[in-house]
mmCIF file of N, CA and C in Angstrom:
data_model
loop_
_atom_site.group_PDB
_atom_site.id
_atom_site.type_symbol
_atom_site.label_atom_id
_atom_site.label_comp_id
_atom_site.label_asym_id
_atom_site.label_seq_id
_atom_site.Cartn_x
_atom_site.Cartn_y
_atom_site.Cartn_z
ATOM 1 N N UNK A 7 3.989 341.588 -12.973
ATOM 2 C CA UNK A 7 2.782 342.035 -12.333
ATOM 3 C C UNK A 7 1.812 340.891 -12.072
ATOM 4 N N UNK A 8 1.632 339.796 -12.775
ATOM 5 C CA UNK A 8 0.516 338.776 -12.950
ATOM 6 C C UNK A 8 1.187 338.471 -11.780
ATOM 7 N N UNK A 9 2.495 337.660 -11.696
ATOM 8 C CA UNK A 9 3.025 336.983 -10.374
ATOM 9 C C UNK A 9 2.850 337.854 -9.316
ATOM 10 N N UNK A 10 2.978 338.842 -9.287
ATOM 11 C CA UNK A 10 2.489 339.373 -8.101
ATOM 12 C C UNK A 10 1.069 339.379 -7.799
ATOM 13 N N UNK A 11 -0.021 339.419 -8.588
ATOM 14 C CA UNK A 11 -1.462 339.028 -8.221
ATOM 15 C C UNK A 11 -1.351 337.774 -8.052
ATOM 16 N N UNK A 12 -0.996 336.659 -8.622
ATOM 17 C CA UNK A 12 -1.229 335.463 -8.093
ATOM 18 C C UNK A 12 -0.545 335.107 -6.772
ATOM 19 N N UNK A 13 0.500 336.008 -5.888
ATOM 20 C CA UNK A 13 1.034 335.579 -4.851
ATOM 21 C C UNK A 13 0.101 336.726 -4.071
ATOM 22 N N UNK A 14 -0.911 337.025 -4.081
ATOM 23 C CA UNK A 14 -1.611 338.177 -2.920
ATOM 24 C C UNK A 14 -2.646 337.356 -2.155
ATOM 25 N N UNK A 15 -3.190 337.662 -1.252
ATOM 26 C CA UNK A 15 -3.803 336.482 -0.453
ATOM 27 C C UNK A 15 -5.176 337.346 -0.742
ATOM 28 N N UNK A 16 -5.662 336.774 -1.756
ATOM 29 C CA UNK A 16 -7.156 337.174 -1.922
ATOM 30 C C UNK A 16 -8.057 336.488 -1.507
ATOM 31 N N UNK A 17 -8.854 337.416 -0.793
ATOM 32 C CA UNK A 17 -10.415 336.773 0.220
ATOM 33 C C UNK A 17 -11.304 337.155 -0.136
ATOM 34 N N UNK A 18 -11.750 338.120 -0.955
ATOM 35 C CA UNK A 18 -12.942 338.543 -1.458
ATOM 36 C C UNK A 18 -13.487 337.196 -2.390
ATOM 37 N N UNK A 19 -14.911 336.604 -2.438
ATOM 38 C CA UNK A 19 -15.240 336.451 -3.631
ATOM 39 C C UNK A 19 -15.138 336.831 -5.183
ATOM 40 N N UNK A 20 -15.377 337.647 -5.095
ATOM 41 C CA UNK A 20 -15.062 338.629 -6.105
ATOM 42 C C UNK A 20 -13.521 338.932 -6.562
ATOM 43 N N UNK A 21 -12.937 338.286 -7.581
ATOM 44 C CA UNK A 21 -11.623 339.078 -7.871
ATOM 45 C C UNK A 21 -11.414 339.628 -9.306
ATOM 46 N N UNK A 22 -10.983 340.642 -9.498
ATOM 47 C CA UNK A 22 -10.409 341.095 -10.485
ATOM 48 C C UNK A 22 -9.322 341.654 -11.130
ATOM 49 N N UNK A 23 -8.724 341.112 -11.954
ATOM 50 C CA UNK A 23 -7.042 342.494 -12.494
ATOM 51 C C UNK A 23 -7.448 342.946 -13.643
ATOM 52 N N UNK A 24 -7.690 344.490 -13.231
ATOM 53 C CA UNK A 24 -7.700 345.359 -14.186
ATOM 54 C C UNK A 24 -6.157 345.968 -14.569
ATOM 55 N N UNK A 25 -5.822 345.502 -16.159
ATOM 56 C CA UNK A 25 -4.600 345.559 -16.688
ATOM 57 C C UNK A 25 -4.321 346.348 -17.780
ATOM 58 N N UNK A 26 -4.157 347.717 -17.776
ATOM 59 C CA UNK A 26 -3.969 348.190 -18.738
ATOM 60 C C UNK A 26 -2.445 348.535 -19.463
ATOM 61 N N UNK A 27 -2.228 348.197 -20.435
ATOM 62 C CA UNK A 27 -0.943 348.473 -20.943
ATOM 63 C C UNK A 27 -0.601 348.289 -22.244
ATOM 64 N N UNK A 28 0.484 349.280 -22.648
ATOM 65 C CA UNK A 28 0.207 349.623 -24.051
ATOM 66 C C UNK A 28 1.682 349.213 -24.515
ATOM 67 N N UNK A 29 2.155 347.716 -24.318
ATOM 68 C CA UNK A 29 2.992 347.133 -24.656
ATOM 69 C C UNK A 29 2.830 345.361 -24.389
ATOM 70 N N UNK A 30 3.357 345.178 -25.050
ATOM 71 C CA UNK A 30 2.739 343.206 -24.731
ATOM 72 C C UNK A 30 4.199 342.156 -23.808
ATOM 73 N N UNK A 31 3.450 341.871 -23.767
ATOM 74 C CA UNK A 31 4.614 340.662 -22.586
ATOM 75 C C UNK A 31 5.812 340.132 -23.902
ATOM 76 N N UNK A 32 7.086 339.655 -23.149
ATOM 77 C CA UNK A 32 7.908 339.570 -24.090
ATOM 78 C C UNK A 32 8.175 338.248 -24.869
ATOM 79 N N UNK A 33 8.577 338.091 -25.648
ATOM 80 C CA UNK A 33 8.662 337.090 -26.910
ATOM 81 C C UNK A 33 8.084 337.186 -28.001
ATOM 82 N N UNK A 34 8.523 336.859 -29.294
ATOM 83 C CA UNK A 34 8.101 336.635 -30.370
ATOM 84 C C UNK A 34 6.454 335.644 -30.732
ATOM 85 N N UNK A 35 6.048 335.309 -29.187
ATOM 86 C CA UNK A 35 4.981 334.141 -28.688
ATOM 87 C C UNK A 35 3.764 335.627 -28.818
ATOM 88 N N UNK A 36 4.450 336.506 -28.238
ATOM 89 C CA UNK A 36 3.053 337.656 -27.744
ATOM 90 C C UNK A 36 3.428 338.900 -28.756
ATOM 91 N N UNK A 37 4.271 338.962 -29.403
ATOM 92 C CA UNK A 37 4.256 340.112 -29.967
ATOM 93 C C UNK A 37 5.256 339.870 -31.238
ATOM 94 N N UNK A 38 5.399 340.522 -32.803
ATOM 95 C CA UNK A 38 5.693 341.079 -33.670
ATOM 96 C C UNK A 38 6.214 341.837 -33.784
ATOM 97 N N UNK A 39 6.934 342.760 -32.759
ATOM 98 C CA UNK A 39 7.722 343.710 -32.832
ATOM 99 C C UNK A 39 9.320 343.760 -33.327
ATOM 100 N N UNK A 40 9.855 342.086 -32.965
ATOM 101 C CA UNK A 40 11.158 341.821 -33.124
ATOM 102 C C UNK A 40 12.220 342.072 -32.238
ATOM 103 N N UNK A 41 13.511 341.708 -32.258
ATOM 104 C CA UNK A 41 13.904 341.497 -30.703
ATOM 105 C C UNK A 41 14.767 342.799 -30.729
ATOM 106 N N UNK A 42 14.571 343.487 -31.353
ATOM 107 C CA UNK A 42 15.352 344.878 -31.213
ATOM 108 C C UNK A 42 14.604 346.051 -30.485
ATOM 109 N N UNK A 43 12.964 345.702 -30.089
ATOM 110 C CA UNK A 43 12.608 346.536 -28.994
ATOM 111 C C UNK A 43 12.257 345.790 -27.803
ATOM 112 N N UNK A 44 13.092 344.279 -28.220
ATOM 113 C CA UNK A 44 12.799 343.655 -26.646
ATOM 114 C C UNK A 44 13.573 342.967 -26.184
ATOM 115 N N UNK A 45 14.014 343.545 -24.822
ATOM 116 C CA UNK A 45 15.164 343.283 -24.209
ATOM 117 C C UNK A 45 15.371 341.870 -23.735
ATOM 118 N N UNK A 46 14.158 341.321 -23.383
ATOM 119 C CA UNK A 46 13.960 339.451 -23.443
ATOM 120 C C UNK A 46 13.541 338.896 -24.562
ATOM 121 N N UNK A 47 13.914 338.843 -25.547
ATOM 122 C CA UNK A 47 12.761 338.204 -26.133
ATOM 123 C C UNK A 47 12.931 336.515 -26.263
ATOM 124 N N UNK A 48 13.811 336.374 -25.774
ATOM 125 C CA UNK A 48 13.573 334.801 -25.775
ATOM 126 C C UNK A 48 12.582 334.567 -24.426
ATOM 127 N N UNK A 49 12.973 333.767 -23.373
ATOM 128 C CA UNK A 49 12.148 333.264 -22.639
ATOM 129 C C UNK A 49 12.357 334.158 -21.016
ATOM 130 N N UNK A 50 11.437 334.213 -20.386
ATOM 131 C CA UNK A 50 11.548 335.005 -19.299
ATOM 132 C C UNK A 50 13.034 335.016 -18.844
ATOM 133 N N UNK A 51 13.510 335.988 -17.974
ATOM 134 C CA UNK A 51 14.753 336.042 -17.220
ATOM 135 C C UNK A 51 14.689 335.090 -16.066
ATOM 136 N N UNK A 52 13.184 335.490 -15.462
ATOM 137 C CA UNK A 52 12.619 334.853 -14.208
ATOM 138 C C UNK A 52 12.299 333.195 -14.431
ATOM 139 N N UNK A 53 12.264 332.782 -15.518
ATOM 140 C CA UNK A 53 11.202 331.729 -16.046
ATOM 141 C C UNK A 53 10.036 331.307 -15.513
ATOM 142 N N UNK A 54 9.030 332.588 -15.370
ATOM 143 C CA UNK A 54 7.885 332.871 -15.406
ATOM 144 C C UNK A 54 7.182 332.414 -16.664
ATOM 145 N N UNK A 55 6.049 331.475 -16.556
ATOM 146 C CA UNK A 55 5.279 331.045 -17.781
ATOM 147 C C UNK A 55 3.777 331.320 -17.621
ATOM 148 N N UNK A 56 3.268 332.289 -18.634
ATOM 149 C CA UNK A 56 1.942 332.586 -18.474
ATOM 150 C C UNK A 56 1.115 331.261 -18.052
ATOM 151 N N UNK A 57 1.095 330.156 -18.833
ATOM 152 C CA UNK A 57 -0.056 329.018 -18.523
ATOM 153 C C UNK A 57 0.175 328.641 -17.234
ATOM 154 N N UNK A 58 1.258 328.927 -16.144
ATOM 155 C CA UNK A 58 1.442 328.945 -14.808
ATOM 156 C C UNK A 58 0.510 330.000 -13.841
ATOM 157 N N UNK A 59 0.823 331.133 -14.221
ATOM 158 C CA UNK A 59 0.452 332.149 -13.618
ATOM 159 C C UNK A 59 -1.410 332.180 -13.996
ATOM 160 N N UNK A 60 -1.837 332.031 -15.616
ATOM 161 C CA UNK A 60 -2.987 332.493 -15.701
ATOM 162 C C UNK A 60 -4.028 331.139 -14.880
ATOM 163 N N UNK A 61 -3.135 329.868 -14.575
ATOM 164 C CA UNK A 61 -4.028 328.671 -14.361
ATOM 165 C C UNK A 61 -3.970 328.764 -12.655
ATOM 166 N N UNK A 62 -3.041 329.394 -11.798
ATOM 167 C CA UNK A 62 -3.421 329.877 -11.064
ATOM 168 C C UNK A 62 -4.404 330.963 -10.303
ATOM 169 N N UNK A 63 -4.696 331.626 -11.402
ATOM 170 C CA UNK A 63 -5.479 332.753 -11.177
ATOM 171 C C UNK A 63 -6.935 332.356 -11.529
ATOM 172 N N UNK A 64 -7.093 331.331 -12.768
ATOM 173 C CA UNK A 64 -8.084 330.468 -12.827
ATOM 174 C C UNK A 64 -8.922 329.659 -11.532
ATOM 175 N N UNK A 65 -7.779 328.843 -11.155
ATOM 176 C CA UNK A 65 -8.180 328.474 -9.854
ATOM 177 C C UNK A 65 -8.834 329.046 -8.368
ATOM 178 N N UNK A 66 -8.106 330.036 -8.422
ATOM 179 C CA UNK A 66 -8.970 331.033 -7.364
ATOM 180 C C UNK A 66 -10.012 331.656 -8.018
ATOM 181 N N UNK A 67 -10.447 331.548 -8.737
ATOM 182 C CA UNK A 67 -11.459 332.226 -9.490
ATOM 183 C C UNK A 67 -11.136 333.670 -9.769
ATOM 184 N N UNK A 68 -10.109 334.228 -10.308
ATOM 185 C CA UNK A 68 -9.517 336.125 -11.040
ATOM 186 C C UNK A 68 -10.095 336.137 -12.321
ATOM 187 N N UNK A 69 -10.677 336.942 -12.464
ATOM 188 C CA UNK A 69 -10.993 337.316 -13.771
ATOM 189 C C UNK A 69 -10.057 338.679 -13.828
ATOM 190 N N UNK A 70 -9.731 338.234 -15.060
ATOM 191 C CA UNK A 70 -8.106 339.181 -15.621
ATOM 192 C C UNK A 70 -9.150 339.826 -17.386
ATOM 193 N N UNK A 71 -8.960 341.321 -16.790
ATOM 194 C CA UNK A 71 -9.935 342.488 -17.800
ATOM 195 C C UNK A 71 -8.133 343.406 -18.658
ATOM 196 N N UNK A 72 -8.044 343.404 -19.563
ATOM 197 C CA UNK A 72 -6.664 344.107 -20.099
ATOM 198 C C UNK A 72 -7.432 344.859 -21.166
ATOM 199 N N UNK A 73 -7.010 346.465 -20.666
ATOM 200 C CA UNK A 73 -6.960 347.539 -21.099
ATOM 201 C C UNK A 73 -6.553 348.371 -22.099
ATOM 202 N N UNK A 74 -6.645 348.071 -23.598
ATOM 203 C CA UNK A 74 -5.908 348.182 -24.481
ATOM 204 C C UNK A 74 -5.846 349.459 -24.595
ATOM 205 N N UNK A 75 -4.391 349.792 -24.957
ATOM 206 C CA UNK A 75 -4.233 351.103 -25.454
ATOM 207 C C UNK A 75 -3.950 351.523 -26.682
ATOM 208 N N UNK A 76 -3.222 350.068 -27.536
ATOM 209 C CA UNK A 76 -2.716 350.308 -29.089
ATOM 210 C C UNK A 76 -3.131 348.922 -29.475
ATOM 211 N N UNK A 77 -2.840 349.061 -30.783
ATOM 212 C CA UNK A 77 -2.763 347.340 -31.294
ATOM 213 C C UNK A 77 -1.295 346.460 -31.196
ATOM 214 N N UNK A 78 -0.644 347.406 -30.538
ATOM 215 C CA UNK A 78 0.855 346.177 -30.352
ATOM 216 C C UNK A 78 0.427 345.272 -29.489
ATOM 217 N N UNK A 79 -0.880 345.231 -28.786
ATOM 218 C CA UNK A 79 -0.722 343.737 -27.518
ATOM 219 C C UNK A 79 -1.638 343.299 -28.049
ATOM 220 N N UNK A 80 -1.941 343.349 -29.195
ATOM 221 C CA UNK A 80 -2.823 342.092 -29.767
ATOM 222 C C UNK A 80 -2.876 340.687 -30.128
ATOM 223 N N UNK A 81 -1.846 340.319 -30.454
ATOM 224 C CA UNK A 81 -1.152 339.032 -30.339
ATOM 225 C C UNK A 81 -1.170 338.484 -28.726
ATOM 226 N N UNK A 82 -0.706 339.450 -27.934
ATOM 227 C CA UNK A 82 -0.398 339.067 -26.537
ATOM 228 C C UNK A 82 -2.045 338.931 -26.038
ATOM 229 N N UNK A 83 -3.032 339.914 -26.189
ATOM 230 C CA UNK A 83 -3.950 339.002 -25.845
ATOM 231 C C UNK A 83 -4.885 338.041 -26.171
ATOM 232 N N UNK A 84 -5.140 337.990 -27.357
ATOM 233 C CA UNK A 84 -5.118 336.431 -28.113
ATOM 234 C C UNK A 84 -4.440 335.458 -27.470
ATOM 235 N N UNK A 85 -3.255 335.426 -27.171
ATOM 236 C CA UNK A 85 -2.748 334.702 -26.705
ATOM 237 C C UNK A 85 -3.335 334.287 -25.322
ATOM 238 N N UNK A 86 -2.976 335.686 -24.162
ATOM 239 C CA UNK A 86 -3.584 335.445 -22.873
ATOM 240 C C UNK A 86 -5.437 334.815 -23.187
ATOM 241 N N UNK A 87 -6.054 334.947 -23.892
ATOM 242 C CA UNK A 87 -7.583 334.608 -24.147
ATOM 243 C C UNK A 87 -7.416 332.928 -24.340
ATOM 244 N N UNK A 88 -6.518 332.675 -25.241
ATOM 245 C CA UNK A 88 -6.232 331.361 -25.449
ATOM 246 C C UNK A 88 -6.021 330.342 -24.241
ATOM 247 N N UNK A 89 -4.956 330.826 -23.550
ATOM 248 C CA UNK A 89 -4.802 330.410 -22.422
ATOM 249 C C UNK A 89 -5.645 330.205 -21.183
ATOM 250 N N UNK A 90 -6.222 331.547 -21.108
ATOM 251 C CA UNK A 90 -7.111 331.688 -19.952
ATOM 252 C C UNK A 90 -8.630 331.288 -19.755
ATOM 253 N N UNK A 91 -8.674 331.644 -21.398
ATOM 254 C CA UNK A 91 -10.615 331.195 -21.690
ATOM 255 C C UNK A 91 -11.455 332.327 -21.819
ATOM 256 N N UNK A 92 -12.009 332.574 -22.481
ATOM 257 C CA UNK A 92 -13.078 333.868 -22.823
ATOM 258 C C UNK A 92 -13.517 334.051 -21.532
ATOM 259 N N UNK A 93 -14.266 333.058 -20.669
ATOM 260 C CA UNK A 93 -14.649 333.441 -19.751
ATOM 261 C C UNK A 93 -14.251 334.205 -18.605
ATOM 262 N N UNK A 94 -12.883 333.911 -18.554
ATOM 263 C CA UNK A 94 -11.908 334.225 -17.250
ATOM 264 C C UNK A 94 -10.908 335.548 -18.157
ATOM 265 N N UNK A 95 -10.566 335.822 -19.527
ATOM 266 C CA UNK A 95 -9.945 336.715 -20.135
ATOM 267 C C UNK A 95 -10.467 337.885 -20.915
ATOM 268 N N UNK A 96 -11.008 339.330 -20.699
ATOM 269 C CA UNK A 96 -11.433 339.810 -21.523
ATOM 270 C C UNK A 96 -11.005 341.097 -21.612
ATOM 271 N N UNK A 97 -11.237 342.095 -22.928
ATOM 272 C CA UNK A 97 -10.625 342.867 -23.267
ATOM 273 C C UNK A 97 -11.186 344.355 -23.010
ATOM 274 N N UNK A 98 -11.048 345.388 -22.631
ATOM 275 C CA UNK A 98 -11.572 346.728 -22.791
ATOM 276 C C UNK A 98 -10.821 348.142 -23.516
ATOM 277 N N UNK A 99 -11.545 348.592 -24.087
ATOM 278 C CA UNK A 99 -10.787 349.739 -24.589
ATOM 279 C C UNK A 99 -10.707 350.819 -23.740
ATOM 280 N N UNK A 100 -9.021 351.041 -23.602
ATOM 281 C CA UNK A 100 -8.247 352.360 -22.875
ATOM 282 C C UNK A 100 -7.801 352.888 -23.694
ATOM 283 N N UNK A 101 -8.091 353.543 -24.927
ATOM 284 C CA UNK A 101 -7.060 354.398 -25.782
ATOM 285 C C UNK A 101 -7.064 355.486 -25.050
ATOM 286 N N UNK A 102 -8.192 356.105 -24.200
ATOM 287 C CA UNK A 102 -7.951 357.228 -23.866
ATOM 288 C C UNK A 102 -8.054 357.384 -22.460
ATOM 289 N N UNK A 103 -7.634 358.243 -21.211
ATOM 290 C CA UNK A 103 -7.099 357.969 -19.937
ATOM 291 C C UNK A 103 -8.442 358.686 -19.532
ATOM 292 N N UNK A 104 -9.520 359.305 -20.204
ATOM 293 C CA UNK A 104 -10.956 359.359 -19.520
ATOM 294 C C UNK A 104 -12.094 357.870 -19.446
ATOM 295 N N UNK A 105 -10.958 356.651 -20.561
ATOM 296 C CA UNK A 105 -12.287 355.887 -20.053
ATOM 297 C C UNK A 105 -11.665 355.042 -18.384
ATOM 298 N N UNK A 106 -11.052 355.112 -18.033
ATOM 299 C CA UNK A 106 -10.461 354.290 -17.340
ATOM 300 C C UNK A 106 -11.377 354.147 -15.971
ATOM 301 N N UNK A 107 -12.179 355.256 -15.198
ATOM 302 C CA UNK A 107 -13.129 355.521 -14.611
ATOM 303 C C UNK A 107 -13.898 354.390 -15.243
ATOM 304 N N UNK A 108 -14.516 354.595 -16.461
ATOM 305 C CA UNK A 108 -15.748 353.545 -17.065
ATOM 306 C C UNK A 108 -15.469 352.398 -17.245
ATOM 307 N N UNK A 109 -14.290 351.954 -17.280
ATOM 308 C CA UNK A 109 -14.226 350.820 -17.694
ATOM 309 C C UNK A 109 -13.877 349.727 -16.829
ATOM 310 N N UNK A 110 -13.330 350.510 -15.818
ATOM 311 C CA UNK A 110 -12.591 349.900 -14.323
ATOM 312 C C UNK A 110 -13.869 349.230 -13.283
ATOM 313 N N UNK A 111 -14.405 350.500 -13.498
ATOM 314 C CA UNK A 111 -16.293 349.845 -12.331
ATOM 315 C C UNK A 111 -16.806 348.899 -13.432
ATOM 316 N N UNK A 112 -16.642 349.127 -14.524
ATOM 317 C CA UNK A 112 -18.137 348.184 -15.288
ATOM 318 C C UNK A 112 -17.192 346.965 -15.165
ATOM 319 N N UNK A 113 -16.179 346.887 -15.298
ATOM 320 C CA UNK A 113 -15.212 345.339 -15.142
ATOM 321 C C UNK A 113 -15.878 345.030 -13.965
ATOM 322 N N UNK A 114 -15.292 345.845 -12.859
ATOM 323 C CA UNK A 114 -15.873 345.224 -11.483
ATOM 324 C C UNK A 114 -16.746 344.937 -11.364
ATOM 325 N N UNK A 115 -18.040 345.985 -11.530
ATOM 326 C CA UNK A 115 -19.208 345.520 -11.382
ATOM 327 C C UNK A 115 -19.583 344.075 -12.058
ATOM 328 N N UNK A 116 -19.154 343.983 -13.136
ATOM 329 C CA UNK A 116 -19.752 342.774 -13.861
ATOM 330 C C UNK A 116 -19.180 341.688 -12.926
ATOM 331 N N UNK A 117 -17.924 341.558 -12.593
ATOM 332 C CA UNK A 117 -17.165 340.839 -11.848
ATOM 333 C C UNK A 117 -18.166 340.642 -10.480
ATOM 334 N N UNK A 118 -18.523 341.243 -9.779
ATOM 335 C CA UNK A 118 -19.343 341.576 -8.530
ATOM 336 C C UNK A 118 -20.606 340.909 -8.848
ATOM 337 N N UNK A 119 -21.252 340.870 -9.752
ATOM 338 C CA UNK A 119 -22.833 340.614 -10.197
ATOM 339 C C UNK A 119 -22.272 339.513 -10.950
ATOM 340 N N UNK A 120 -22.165 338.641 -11.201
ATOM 341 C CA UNK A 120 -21.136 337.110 -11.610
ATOM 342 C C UNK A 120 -21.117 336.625 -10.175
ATOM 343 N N UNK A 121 -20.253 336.922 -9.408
ATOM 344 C CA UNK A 121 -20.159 336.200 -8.117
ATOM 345 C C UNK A 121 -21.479 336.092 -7.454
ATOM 346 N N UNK A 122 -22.179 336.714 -6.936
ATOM 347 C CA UNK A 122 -23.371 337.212 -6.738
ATOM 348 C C UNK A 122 -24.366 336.296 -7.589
ATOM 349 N N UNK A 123 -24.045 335.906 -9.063
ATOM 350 C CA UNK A 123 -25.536 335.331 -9.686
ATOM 351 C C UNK A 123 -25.049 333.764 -9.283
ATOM 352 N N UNK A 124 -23.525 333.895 -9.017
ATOM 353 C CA UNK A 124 -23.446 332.673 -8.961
ATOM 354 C C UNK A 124 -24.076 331.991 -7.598
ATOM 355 N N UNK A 125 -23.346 332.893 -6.012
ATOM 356 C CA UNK A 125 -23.929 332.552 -4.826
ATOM 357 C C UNK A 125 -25.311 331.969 -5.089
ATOM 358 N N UNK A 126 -26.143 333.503 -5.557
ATOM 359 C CA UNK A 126 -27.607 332.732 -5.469
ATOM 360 C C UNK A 126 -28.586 331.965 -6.242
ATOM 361 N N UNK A 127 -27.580 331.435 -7.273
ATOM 362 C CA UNK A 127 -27.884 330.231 -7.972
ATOM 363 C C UNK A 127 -27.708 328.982 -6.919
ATOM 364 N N UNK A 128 -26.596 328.960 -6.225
ATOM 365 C CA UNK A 128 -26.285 327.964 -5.879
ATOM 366 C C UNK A 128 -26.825 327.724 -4.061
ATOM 367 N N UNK A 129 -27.411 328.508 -3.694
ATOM 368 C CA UNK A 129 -28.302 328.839 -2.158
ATOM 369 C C UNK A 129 -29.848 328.375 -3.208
ATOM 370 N N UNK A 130 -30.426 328.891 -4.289
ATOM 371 C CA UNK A 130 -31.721 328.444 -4.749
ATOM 372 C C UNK A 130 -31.631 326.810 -4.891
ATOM 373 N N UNK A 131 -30.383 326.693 -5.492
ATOM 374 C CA UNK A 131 -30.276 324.856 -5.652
ATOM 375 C C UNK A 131 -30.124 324.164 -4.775
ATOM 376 N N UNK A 132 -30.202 325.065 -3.580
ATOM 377 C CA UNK A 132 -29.917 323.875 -2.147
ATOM 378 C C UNK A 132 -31.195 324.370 -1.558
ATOM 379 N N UNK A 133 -32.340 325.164 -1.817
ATOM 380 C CA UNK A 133 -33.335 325.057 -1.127
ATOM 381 C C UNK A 133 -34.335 323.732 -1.413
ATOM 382 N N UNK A 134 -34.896 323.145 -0.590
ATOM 383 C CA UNK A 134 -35.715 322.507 -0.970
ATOM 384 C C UNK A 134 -36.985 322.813 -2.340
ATOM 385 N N UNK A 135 -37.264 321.954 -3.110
ATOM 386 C CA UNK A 135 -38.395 322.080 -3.905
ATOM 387 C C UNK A 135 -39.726 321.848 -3.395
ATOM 388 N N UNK A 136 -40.788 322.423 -4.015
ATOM 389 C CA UNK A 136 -42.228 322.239 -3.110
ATOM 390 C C UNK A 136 -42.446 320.400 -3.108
ATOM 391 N N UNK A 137 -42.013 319.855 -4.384
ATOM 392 C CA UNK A 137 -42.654 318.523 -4.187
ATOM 393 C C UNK A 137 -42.045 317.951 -3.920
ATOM 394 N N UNK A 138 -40.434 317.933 -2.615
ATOM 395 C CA UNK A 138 -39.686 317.382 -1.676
ATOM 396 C C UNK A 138 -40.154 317.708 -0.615
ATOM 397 N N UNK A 139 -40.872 318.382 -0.229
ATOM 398 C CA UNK A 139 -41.493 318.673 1.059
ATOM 399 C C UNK A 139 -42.136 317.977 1.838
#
């Protein structure tokens, strides 16, 4: 799924992946489960590597929001946080399929009002000051 957001031709300012899922990416790297409920658990099939995918998504500026549903992807997002940076990685609670409405806009929104504080930070820093005038 990540590789597929990082290959989409995003134009908005604003980006976001809202990710909810109640299982963790595979290896013994993201999860504790052991390789008897995971059908890869050595290294991708694809050899897909998160610090690929999340440093791309970095670059375009994605902020990546994951939706927890249990504590099995806890390791996995520690991990993705590690990688990605508090700033660009953060977490919301989905245990239950009524917050998903709440939690989906307030991601965005925050995402939306970020881009936005940033624009007009950076239009105020290119206006002239009174005592350059």
């Amino acid at each position: 799924g990540l590789e597929a957001a990082d290959n989409l031709a995003w134009s908005s300012a604003s980006k976001v992946i809202f990710h909810v899922g109640d299982s963790p990416q595979h290896g013994p790297r993201f999860h504790d489960l052991g390789p008897w409920v995971d059908c890869y658990y050595g290294a991708d099939p694809r050899g897909l590597v998160p610090e690929d995918l999340f440093r791309r998504m970095k670059q375009i500026g994605v902020k990546y929001v994951f939706g927890k549903v249990n504590s099995t992807t806890d390791k996995m997002f520690t991990e993705f946080q590690k990688i990605g940076g508090k700033e660009m990685v953060s977490e919301v609670d989905m245990k239950s399929p009524n917050l998903l409405n709440i939690q989906a806009v307030t991601s965005i929104r925050a995402t939306i009002e970020g881009t936005l504080g940033a624009t007009v930070g950076m239009v105020g820093s290119m206006e002239p000051s009174a005592s350059s005038v």
